[in-house]
Coordinates of C-alpha atoms in Angstrom, one line a residue:
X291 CA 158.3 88.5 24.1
X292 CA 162.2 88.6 25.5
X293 CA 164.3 86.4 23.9
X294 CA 168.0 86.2 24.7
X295 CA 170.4 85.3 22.0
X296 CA 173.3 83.6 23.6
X297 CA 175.5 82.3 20.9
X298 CA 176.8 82.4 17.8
X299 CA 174.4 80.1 16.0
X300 CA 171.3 81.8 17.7
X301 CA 172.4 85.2 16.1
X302 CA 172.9 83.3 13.2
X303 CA 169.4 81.6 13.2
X304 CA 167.9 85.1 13.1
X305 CA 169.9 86.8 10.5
X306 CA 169.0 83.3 8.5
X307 CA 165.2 84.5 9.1
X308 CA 165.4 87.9 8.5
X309 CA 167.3 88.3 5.4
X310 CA 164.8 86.2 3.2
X311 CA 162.4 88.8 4.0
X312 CA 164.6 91.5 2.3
X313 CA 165.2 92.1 -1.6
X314 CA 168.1 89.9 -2.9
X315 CA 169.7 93.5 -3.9
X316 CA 169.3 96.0 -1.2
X317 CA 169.1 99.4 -2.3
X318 CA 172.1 102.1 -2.2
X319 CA 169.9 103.8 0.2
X320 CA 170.0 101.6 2.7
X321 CA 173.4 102.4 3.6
X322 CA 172.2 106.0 4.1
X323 CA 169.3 104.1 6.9
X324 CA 166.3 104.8 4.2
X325 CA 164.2 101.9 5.2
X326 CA 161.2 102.3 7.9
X327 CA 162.5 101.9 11.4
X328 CA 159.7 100.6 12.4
X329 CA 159.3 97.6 9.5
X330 CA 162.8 96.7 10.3
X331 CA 161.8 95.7 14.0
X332 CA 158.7 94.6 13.0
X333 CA 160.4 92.0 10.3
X334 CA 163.3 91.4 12.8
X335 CA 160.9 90.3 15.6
X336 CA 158.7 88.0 13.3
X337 CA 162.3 86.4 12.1
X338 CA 163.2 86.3 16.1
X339 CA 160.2 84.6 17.1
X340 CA 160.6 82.1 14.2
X341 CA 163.6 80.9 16.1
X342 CA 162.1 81.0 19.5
X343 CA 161.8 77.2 19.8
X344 CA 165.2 76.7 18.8
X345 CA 167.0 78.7 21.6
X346 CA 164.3 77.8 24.2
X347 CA 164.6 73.8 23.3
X348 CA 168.1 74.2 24.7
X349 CA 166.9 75.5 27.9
X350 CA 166.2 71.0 29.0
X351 CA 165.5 67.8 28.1
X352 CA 163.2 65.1 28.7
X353 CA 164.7 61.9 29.9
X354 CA 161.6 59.8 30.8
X355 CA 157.7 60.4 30.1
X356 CA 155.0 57.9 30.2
X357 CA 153.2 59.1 27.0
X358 CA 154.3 56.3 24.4
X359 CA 157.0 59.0 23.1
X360 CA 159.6 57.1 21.4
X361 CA 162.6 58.7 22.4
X362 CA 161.8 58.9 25.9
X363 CA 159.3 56.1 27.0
X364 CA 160.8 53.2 29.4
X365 CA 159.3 50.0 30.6
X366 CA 158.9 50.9 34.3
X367 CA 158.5 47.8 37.0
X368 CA 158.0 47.7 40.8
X369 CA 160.3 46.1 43.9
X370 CA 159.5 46.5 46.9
X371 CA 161.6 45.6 50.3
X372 CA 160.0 42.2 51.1
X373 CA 162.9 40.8 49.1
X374 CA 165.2 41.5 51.9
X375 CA 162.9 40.5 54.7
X376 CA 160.5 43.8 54.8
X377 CA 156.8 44.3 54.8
X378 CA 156.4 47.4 52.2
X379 CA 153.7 47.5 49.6
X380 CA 153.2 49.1 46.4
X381 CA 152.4 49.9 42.9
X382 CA 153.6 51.3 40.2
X383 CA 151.3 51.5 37.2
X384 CA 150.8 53.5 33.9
X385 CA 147.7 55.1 33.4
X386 CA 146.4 58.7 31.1
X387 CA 150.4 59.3 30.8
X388 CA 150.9 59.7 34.1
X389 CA 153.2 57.3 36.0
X390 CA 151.3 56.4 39.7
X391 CA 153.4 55.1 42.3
X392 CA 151.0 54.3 45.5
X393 CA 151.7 52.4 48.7
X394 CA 152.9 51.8 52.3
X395 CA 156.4 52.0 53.5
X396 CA 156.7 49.6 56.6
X397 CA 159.4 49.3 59.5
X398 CA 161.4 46.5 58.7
X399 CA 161.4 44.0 61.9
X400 CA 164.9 43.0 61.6
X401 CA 166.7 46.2 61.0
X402 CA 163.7 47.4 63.3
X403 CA 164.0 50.6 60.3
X404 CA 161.7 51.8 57.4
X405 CA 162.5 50.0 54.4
X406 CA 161.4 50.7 50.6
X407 CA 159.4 50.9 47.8
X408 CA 160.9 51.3 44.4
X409 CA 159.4 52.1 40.9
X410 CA 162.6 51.5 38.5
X411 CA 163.2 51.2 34.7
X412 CA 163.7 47.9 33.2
X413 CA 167.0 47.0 32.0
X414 CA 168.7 47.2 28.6
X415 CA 166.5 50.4 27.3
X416 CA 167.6 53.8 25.5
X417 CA 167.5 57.2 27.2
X418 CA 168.1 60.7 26.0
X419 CA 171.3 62.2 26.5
X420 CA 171.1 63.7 29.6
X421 CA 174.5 65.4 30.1
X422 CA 175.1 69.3 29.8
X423 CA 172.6 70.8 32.7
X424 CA 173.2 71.2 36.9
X425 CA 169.5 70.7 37.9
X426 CA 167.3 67.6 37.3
X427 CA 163.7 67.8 37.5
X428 CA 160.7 66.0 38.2
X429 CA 157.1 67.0 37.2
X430 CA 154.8 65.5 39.8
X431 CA 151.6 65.7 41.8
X432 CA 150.9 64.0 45.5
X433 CA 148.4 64.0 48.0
X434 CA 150.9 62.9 50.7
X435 CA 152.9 66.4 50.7
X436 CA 153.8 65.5 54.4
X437 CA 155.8 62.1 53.2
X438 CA 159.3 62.3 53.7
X439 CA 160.7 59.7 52.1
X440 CA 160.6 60.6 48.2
X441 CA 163.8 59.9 46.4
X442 CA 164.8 59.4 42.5
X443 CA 168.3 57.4 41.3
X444 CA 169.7 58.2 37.9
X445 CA 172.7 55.4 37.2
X446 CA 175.0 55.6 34.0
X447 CA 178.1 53.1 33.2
X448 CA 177.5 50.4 36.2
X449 CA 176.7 47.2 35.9
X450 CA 174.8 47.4 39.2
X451 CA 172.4 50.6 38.5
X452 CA 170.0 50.1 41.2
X453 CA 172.4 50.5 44.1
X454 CA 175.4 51.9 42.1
X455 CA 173.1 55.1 41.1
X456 CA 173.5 59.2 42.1
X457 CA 170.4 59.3 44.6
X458 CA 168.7 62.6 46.0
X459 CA 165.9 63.7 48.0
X460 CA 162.8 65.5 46.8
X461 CA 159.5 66.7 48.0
X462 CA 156.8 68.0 46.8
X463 CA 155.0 70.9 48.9
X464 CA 150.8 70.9 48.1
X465 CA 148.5 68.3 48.0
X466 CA 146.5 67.8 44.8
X467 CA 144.8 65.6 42.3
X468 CA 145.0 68.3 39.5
X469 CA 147.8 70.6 39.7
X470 CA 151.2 69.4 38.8
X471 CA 154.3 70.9 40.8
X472 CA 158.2 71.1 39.0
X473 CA 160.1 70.0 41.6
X474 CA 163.9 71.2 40.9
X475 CA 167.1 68.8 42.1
X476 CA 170.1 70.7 42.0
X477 CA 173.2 67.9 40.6
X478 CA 175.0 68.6 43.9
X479 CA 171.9 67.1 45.5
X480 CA 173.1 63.9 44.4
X481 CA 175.5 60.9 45.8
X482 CA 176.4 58.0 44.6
X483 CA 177.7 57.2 48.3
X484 CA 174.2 56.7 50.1
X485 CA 173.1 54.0 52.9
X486 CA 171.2 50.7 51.7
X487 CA 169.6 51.1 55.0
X488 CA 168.0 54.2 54.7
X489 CA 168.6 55.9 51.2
X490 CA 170.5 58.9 52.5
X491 CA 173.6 60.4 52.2
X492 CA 174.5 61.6 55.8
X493 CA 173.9 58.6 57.3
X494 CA 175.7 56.3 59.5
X495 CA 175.1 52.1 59.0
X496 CA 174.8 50.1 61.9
X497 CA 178.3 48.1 60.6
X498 CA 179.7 51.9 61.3
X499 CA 180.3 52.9 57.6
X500 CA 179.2 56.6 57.4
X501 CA 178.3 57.8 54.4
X502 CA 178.9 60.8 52.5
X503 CA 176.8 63.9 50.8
X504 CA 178.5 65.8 47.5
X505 CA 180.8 69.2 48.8
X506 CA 184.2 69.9 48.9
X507 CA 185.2 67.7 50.9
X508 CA 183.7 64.7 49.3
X509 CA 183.6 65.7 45.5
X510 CA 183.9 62.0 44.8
X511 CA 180.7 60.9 45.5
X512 CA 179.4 63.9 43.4
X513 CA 177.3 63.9 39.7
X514 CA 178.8 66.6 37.1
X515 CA 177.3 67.6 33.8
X516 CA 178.3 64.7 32.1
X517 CA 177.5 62.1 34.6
X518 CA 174.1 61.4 33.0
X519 CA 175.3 61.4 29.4
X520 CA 174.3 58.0 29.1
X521 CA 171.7 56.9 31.9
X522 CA 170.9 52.7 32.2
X523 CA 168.1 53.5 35.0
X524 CA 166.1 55.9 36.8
X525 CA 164.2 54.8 39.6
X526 CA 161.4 56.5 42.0
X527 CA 161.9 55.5 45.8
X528 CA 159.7 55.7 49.0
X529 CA 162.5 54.5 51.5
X530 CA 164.2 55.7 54.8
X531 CA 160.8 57.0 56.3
X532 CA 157.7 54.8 57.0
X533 CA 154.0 55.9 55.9
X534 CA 151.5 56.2 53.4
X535 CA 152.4 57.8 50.1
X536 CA 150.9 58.4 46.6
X537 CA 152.9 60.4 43.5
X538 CA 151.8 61.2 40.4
X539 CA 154.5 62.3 37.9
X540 CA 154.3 63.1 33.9
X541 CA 157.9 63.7 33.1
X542 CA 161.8 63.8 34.7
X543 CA 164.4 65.8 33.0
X544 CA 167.4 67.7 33.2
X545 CA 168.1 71.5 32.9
X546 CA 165.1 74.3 33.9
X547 CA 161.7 73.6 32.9
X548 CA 159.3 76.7 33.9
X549 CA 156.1 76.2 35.5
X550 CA 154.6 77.8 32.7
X551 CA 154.9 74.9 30.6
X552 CA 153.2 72.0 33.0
X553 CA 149.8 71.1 31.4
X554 CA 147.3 70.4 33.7

């Protein structure tokens, strides 16, 4: 096993480790490099592997599950677009720790455009801190690959978090009711500048506001490493492209999460 030691305290960790395994007065002869090579690697890579979860736990964070865990289990509640005149359907429902967000997105008549389906924390609950990383990810399954319309909203210090949120697009690329994908969001993926109409970024509405994707030219509208120190919502969206969809997901987080690690 490879382990990389990038700071300070990491080093530290190891030394901590591996100098409890030596006598609490070394003998002259070690200066003069007496002791066995090859027990000094072997005790320095039982201390370095003691440590392992400590450097790797740095590598992300869970922000929301749906296993009861304390720290980062929400209350989680559907809305869908009737409530602005629409005729989507859905449901968003808890089951074997998996969150399962099922349903139809519909054209609605008077904006003659695809509307929404939202799955969305409730209000007024803790998150983890989720500042400090420049990839958020989501650990999901679906057997509507082909759907379009997958989105997730992370809003911090609004008062209006389900349309004052960073929003990006995500998709997953298999169809399956056993394997789980990690789908990766870069931060520059997401806005806080995107359409009510259809979701998106690049969009223009029909009152002629266009809006605007995070680059250079716009790097207002753009989440940074500390935008999602202190998160009031996440929310799962179906919106801006009509059809049938169905998404399984264990876990959203921040930082890189390796495939590896995904329990069927």
């Amino acid at each position: 096993m490879h382990v990389k030691l990038s700071t300070t305290n990491d080093k530290f960790l190891v030394f901590f480790y591996f100098r409890q395994f030596l006598p609490p007065t070394l003998p002259s002869s070690f200066a003069h490099h007496s002791i066995n090579t090859t027990t000094m690697k072997t005790v320095f890579a039982l201390a370095t592997s003691m440590v392992v979860s400590t450097v790797a736990a740095k590598d992300y964070a869970l922000i929301s599950t749906f296993d009861g865990a304390a720290r980062t289990t929400q209350k989680w509640h559907e809305v869908n677009d009737p409530v602005m005149g629409g005729q989507s359907s859905a449901t968003f429902n808890v089951n074997d720790d998996l969150a399962i967000f099922n349903g139809t997105t519909r054209i609605v008549p008077s904006l003659k455009a695809p509307g929404f389906c939202n799955g969305e924390t409730e209000g007024l609950q803790p998150f983890p801190d989720g500042s400090g990383f420049d990839n958020v990810f989501i650990v999901a399954r679906t057997t509507t690959p082909e759907y379009a319309g997958f989105k997730l909203s992370i809003a911090g210090r609004t008062l209006e978090p389900q349309f004052k949120s960073y929003k990006a697009n995500f998709n997953l690329t298999t169809s399956s009711t056993t394997d789980f994908e990690v789908v990766n969001i870069p931060i520059k993926s997401f806005s806080k500048d995107w359409s009510a109409f259809t979701g998106d970024c690049d969009t223009k509405d029909p009152t002629g506001v266009q809006h605007h994707c995070c680059s250079d030219e716009h790097p207002e509208v753009c989440a940074d490493t500390k935008t999602f120190e202190k998160i009031e919502q996440i929310g799962l969206w179906s919106e801006g492209h009509a059809g049938d969809f169905h998404l399984e997901v264990k876990a959203i987080g921040v930082g890189t999460y390796a495939p590896a690690a995904v329990d069927n």
